[in-house]
Short mmCIF file of C-alpha atoms and ligand atoms in Angstrom, two decimals:
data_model
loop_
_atom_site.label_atom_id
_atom_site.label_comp_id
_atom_site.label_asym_id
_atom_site.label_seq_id
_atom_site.Cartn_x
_atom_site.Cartn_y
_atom_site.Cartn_z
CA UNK A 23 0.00 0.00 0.00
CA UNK A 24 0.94 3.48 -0.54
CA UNK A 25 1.27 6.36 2.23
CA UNK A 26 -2.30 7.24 0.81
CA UNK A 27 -3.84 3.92 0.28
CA UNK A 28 -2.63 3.08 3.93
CA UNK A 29 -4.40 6.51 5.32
CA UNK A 30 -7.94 5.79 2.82
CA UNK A 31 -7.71 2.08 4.13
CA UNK A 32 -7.58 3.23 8.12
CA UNK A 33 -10.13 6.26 7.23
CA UNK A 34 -12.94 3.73 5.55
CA UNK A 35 -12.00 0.82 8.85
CA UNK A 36 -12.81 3.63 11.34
CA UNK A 37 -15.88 4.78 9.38
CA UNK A 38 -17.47 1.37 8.50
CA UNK A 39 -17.21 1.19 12.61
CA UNK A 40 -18.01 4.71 13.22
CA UNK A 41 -21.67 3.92 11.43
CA UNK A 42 -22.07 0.53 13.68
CA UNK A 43 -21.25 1.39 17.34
CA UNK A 44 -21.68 -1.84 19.33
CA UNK A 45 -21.95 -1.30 23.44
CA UNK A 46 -19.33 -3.56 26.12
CA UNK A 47 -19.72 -6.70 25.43
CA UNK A 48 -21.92 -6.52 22.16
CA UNK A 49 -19.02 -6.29 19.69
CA UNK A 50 -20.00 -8.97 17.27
CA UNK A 51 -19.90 -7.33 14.30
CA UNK A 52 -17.01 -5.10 15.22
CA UNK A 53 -15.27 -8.37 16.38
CA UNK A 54 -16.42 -10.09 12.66
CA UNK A 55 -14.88 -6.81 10.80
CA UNK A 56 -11.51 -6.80 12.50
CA UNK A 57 -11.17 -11.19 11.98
CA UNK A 58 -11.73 -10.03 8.24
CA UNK A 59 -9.47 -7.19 8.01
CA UNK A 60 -6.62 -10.03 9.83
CA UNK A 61 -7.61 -12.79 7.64
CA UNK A 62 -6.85 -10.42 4.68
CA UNK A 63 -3.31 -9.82 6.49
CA UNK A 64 -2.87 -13.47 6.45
CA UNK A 65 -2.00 -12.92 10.27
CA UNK A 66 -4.01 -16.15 12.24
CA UNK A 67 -6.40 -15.06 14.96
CA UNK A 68 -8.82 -16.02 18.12
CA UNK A 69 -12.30 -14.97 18.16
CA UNK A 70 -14.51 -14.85 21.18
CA UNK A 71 -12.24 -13.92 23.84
CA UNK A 72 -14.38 -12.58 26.53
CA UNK A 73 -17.30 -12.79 24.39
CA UNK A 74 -16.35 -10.59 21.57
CA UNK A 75 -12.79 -9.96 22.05
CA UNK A 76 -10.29 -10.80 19.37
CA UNK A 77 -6.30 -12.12 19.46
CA UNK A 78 -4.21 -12.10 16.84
CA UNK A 79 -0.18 -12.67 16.67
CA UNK A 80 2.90 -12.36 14.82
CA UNK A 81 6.51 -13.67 14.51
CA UNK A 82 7.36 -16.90 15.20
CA UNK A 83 9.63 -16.58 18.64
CA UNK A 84 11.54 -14.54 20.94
CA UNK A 85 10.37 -12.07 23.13
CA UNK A 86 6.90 -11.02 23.40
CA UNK A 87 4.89 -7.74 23.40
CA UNK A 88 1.47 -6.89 23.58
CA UNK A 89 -0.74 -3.64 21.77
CA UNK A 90 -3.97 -3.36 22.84
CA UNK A 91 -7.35 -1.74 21.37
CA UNK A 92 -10.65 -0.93 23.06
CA UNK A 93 -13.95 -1.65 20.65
CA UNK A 94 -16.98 -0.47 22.20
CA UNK A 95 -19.41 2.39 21.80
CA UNK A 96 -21.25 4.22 24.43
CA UNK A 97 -24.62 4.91 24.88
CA UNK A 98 -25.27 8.26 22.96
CA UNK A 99 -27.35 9.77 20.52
CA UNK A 100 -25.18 10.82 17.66
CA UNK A 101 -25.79 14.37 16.43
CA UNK A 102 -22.36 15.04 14.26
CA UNK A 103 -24.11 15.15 11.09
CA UNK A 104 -21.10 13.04 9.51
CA UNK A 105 -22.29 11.10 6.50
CA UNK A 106 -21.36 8.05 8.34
CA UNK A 107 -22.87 8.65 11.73
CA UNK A 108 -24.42 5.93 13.42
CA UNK A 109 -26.79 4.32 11.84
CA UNK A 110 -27.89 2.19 15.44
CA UNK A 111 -30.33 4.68 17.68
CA UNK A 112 -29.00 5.49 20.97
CA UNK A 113 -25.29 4.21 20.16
CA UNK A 114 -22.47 6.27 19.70
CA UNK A 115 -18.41 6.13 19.21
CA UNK A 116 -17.90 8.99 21.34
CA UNK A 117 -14.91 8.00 22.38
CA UNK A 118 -12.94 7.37 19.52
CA UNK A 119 -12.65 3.29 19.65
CA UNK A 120 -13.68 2.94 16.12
CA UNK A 121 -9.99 5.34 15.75
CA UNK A 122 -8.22 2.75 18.21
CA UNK A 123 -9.28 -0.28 16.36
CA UNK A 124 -8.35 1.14 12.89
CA UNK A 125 -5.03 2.37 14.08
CA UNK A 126 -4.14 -1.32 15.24
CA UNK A 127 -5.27 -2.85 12.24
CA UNK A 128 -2.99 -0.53 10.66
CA UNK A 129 0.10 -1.61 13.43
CA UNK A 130 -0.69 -5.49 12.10
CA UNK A 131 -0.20 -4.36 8.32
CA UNK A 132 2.79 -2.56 9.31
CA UNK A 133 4.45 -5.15 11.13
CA UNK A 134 3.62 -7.43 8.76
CA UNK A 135 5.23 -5.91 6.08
CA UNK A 136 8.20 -5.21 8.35
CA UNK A 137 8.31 -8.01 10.63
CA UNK A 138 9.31 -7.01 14.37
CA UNK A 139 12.76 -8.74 16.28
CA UNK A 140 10.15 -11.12 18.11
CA UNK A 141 6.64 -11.56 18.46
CA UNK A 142 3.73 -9.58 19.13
CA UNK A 143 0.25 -9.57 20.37
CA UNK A 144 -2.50 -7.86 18.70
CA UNK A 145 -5.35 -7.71 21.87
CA UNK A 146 -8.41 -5.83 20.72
CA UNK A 147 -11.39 -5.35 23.52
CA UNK A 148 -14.19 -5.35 24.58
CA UNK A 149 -15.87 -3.22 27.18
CA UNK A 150 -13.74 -0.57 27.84
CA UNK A 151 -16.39 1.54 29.36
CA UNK A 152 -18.39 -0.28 30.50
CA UNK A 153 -17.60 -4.02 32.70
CA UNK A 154 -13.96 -4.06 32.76
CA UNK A 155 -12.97 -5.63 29.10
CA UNK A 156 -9.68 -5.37 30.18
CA UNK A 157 -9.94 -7.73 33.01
CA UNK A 158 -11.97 -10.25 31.35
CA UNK A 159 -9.32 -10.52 28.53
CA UNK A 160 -6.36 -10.85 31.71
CA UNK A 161 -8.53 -13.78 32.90
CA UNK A 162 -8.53 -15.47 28.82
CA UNK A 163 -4.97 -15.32 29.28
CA UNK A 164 -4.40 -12.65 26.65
CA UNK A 165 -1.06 -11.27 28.81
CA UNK A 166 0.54 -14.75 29.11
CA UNK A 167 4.28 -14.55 28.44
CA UNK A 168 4.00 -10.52 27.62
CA UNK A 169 6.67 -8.65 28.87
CA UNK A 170 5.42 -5.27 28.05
CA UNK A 171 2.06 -4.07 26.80
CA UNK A 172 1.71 -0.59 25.26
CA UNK A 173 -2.00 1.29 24.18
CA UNK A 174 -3.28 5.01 23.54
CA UNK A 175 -6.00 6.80 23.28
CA UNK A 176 -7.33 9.50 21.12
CA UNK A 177 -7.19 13.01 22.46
CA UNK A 178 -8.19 16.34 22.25
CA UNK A 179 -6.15 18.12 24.32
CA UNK A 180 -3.64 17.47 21.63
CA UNK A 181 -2.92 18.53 18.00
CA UNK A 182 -2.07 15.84 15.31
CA UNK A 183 1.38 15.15 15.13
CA UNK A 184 1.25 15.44 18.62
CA UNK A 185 2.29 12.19 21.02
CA UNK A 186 2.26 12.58 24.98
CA UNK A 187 3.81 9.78 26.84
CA UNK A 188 4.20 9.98 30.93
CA UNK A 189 5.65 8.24 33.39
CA UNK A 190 3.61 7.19 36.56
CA UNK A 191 0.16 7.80 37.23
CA UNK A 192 -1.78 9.55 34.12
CA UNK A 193 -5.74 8.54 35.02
CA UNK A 194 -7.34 8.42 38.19
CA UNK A 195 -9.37 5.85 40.70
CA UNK A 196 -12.78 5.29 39.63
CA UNK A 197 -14.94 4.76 41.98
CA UNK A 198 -18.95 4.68 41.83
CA UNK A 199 -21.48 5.55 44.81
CA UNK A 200 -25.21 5.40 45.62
CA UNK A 201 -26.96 6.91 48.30
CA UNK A 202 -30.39 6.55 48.97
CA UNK A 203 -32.52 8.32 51.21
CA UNK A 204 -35.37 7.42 52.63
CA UNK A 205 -37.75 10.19 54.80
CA UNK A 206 -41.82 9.96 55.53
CA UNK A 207 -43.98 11.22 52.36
CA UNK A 208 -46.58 13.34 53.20
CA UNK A 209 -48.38 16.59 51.93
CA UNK A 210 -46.18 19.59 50.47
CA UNK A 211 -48.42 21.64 53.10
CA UNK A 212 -47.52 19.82 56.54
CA UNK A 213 -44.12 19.69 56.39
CA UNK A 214 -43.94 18.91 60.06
CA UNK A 215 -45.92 15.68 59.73
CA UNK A 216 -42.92 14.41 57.03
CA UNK A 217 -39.26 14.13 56.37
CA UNK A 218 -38.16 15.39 53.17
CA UNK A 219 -36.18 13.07 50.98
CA UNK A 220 -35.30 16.52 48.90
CA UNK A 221 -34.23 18.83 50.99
CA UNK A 222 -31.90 16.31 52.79
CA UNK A 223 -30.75 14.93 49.19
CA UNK A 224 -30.37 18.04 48.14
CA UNK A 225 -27.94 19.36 51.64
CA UNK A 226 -26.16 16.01 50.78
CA UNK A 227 -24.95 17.09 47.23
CA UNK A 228 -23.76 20.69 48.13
CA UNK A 229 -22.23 19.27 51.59
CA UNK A 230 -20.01 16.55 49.34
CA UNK A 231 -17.94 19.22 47.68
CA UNK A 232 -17.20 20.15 51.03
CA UNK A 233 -14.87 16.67 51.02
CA UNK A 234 -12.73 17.89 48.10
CA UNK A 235 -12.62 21.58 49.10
CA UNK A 236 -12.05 21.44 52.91
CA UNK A 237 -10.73 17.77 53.66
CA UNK A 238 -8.37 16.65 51.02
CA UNK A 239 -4.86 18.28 50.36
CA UNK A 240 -5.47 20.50 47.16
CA UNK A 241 -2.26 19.28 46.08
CA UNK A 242 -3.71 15.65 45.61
CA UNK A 243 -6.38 16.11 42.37
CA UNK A 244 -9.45 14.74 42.94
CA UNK A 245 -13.31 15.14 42.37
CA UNK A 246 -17.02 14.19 43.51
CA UNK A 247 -20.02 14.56 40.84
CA UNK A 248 -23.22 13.68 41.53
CA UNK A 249 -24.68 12.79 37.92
CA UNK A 250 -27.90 11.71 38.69
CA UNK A 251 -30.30 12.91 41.77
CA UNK A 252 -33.88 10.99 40.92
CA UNK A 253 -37.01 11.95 44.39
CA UNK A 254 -40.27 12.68 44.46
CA UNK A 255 -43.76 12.07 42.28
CA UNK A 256 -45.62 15.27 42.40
CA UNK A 257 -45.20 19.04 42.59
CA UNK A 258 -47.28 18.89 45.70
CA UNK A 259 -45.73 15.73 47.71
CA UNK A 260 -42.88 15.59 50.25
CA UNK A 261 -40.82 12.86 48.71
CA UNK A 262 -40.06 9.89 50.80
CA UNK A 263 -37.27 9.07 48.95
CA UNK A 264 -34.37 10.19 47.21
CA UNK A 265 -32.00 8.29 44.81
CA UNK A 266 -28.13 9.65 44.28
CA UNK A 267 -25.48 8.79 42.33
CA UNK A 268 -22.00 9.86 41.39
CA UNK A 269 -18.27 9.10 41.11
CA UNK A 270 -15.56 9.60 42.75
CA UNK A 271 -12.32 10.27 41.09
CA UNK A 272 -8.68 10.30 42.86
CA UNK A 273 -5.43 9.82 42.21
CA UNK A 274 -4.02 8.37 45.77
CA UNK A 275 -4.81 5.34 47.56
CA UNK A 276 -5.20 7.40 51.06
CA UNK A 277 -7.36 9.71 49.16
CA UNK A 278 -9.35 7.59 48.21
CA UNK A 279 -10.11 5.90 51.34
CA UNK A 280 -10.43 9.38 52.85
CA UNK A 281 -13.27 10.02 50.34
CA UNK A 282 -14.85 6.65 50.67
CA UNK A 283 -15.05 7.23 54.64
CA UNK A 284 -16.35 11.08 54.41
CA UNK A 285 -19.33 9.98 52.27
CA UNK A 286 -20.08 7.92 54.82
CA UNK A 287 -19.71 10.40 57.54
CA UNK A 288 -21.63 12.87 56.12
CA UNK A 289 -24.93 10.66 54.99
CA UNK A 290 -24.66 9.37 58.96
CA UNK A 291 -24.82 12.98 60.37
CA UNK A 292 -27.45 14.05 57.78
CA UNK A 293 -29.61 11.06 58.89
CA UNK A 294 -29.23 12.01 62.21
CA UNK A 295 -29.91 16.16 61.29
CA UNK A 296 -32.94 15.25 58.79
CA UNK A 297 -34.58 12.07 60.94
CA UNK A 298 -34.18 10.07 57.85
CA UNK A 299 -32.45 6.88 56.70
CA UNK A 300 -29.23 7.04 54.27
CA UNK A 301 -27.81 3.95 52.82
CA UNK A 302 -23.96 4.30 51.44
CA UNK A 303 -23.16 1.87 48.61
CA UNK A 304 -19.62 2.02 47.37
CA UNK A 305 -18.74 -0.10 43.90
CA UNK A 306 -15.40 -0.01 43.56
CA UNK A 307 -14.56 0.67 39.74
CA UNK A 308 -11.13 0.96 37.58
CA UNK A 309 -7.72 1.44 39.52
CA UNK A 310 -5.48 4.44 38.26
CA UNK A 311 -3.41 4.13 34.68
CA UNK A 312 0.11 4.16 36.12
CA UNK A 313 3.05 3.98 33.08
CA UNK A 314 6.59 2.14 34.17
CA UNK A 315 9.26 3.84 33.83
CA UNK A 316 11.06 1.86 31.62
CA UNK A 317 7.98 1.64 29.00
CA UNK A 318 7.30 5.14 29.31
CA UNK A 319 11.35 5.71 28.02
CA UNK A 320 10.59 2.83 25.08
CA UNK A 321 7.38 4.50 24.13
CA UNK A 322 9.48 8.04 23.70
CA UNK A 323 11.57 6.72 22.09
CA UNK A 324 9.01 5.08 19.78
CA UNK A 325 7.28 8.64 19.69
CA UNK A 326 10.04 10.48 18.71
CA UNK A 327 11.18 7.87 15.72
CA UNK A 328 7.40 8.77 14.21
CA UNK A 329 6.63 12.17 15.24
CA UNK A 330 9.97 13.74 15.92
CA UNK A 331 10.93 15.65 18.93
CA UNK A 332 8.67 18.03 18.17
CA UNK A 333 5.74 15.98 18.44
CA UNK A 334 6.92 14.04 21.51
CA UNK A 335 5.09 15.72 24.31
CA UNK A 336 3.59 15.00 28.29
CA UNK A 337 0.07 15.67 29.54
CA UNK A 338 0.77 18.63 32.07
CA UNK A 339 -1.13 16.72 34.91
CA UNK A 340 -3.12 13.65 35.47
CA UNK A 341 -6.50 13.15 33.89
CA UNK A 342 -8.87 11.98 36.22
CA UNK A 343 -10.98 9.98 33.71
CA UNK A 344 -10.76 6.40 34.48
CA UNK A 345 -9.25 3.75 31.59
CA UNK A 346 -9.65 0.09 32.29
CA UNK A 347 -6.26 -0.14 30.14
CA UNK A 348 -4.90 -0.05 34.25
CA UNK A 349 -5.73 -3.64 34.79
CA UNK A 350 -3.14 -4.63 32.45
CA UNK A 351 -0.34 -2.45 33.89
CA UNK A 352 -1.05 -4.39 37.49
CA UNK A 353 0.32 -7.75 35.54
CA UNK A 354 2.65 -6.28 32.81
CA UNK A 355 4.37 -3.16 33.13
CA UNK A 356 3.68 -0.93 29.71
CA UNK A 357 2.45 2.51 28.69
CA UNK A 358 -0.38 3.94 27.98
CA UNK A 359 0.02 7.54 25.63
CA UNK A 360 -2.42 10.03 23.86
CA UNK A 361 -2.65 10.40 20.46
CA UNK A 362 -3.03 14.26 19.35
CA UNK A 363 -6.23 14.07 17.78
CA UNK A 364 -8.02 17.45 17.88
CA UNK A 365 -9.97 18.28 14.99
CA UNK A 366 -10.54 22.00 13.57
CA UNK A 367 -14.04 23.65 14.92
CA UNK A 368 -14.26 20.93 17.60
CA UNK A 369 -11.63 21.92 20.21
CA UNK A 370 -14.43 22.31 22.73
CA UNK A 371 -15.94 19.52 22.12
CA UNK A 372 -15.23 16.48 24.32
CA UNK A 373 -15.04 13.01 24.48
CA UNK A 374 -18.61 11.00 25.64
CA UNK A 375 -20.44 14.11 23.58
CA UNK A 376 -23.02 13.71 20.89
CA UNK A 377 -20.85 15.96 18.65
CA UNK A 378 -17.61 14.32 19.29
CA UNK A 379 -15.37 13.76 16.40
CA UNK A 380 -11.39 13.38 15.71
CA UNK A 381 -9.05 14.62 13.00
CA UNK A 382 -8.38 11.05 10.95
CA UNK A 383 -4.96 12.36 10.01
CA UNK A 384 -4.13 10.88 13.64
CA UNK A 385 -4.86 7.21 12.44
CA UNK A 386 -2.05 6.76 10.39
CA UNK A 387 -0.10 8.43 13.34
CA UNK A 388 -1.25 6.06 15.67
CA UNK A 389 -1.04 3.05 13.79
CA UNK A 390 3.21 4.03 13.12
CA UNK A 391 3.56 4.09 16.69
CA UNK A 392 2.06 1.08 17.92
CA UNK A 393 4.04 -0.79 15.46
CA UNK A 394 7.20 1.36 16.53
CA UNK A 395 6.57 0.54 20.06
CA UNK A 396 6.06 -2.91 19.54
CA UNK A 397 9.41 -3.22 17.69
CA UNK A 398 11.57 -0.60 19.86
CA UNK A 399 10.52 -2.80 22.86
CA UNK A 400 11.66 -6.04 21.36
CA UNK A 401 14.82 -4.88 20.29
CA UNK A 402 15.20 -3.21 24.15
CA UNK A 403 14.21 -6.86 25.46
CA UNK A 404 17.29 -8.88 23.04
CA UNK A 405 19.22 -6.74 24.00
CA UNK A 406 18.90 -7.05 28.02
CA UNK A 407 18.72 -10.55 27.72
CA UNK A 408 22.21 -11.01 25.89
NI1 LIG B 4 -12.20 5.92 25.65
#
């Protein structure tokens, strides 16, 4: 393939998935697309990994390391406009997976064309956002042998051209919560015969940024939303009950617990200020992204061999979205980097948005540096080993 055939081959990959978003676990034809794109490649595969995940692998022996891609959609209503926006109601590649899937498609041509000092493993996901695709690929086995694994995402904090790799911890905790209240019903007029599910939800929301603000050091990022607050029936009924839910982001272990333990503080004093009954549920979610060292210097180095040192840049501070792409780095160290991806008009416009779209001048990008990284690791690994 040419430069240009390569780039029109990625483009019409990511759009084919762009117009048939699939949710965690649902990737079937997703899964079917990429096992025809490999059997094209001649490169032999494993279907149904953890339900829809896919394997594939190359070179015949020495060392091995693994690349990894996340498949699945979220559920959005697309309003981009794009002539090939989805075509499934409700479902959405907000994310940019359809970009990561196409970019290591385009790592497998690569390295088969220019085969790699060793072998490596092509792991594309499931589930990324949704159930923990990552650890249900660990548990198939998909890291056995690996000695590093590498991954990226899409990102528009950056311009194409643009790589930033890090060292240590680049996304936070993850953690999800439910409180529910429950008070005494009764009529909006004899409040004093009741115990209002709102008014103590609502002292519960404001009082929780009081955790961030006035408990944890500022110098340790971390955040509370409440994204959904769901009480009441009527204008004119006290609600008994109050439903809220939110997440809790960090990016220490102490922090965290801190959090965990204030939530449950404060719902036990409001109980006991409002007369009313608040249950704490805690669901622990996806553990912080944290790069080793030694991966982070390999992926550079990979950066810098396709962008230049111009392109070759660091995220300024840990982003406290979560990224399931951590599981892996507690059984293999790696590196997980961000592929400049910001497209003209849509700089405000983020990820997990109905209007969310990327520059596809970053797949080609992408697709050189996963197939860098894959090599510049092996040739790191001979080389210790002798
Ligand atoms: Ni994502």
């Amino acid at each position: 393939m040419t430069e240009k055939e390569f780039y029109q081959w990625l483009v019409d990959i990511r759009r084919r998935l762009h117009a048939h978003p699939e949710l965690a676990y649902q990737e079937y034809r997703t899964s079917a697309l990429i096992a025809g794109e490999l059997e094209k490649l001649g490169l032999p595969y494993q279907t149904g990994l953890a339900k829809t995940g896919v394997v594939a692998e190359l070179g015949q022996d020495g060392p091995l390391v693994a690349l990894r891609a996340d498949m699945d959609a979220l559920p959005l209503s697309e309003e981009t406009g794009l002539p090939f926006a989805s075509r499934i109601p409700g479902v959405m590649h907000a994310c940019g997976h359809d970009g990561h899937v196409a970019m290591l498609l385009g790592a497998a041509y690569l390295l088969k064309e220019n085969p790699p000092p060793g072998r490596v493993r092509l792991i594309f996901q499931p589930a990324e956002e949704k159930g923990a695709g990552a650890l249900a690929m660990i548990k198939e086995g998909v890291l056995e042998g690996v000695s590093f694994i590498f991954g990226g995402h899409i990102d528009r904090h950056f311009r194409v051209g643009e790589i930033a790799v890090n060292e240590g911890l680049i996304c936070a905790f993850t953690d999800t919560f439910k409180v529910r209240i429950t008070g005494k019903g009764g009529h909006a007029a004899w409040p004093h015969e009741a115990v209002d599910a709102v008014v103590c939800g609502a002292l519960l929301v404001m009082n929780l940024q009081t955790i961030i603000s006035r408990e944890i050091n500022p110098a340790h990022p971390s955040v509370i939303t409440v994204g959904r607050f769901q009480a009441g029936t009527a204008h004119n009924v006290i609600a008994e009950e109050a439903l809220l839910e939110g997440t809790i982001r960090s990016t220490d272990p102490k922090v965290r617990e801190r959090i965990i333990k204030s939530i449950k503080r404060m719902a036990q004093g409001l109980a006991h200020l409002y007369r009313a009954r608040l249950e704490v549920e805690i669901k622990e979610g996806y553990p912080p992204v944290i790069n080793d060292a030694e991966a982070a210097k390999i992926a550079k180095q990979a950066a810098v061999a396709v962008v230049g040192e111009k392109g070759l840049c660091q995220q300024p501070h840990p982003s406290l979205g979560g990224e399931d792409f951590a599981f892996y780095l507690k059984h293999v160290p790696g590196c997980f980097v961000r592929f400049g991806a910001v497209k003209q008009g849509l700089e405000n416009v983020p990820a997990h948005s109905p209007k969310f779209d990327f520059d596809e001048a970053v797949l080609p990008i992408g697709a050189k540096f996963l197939a860098e990284v894959a090599k510049t690791a092996l040739t790191h690994l001979r080389k210790n080993r002798l």
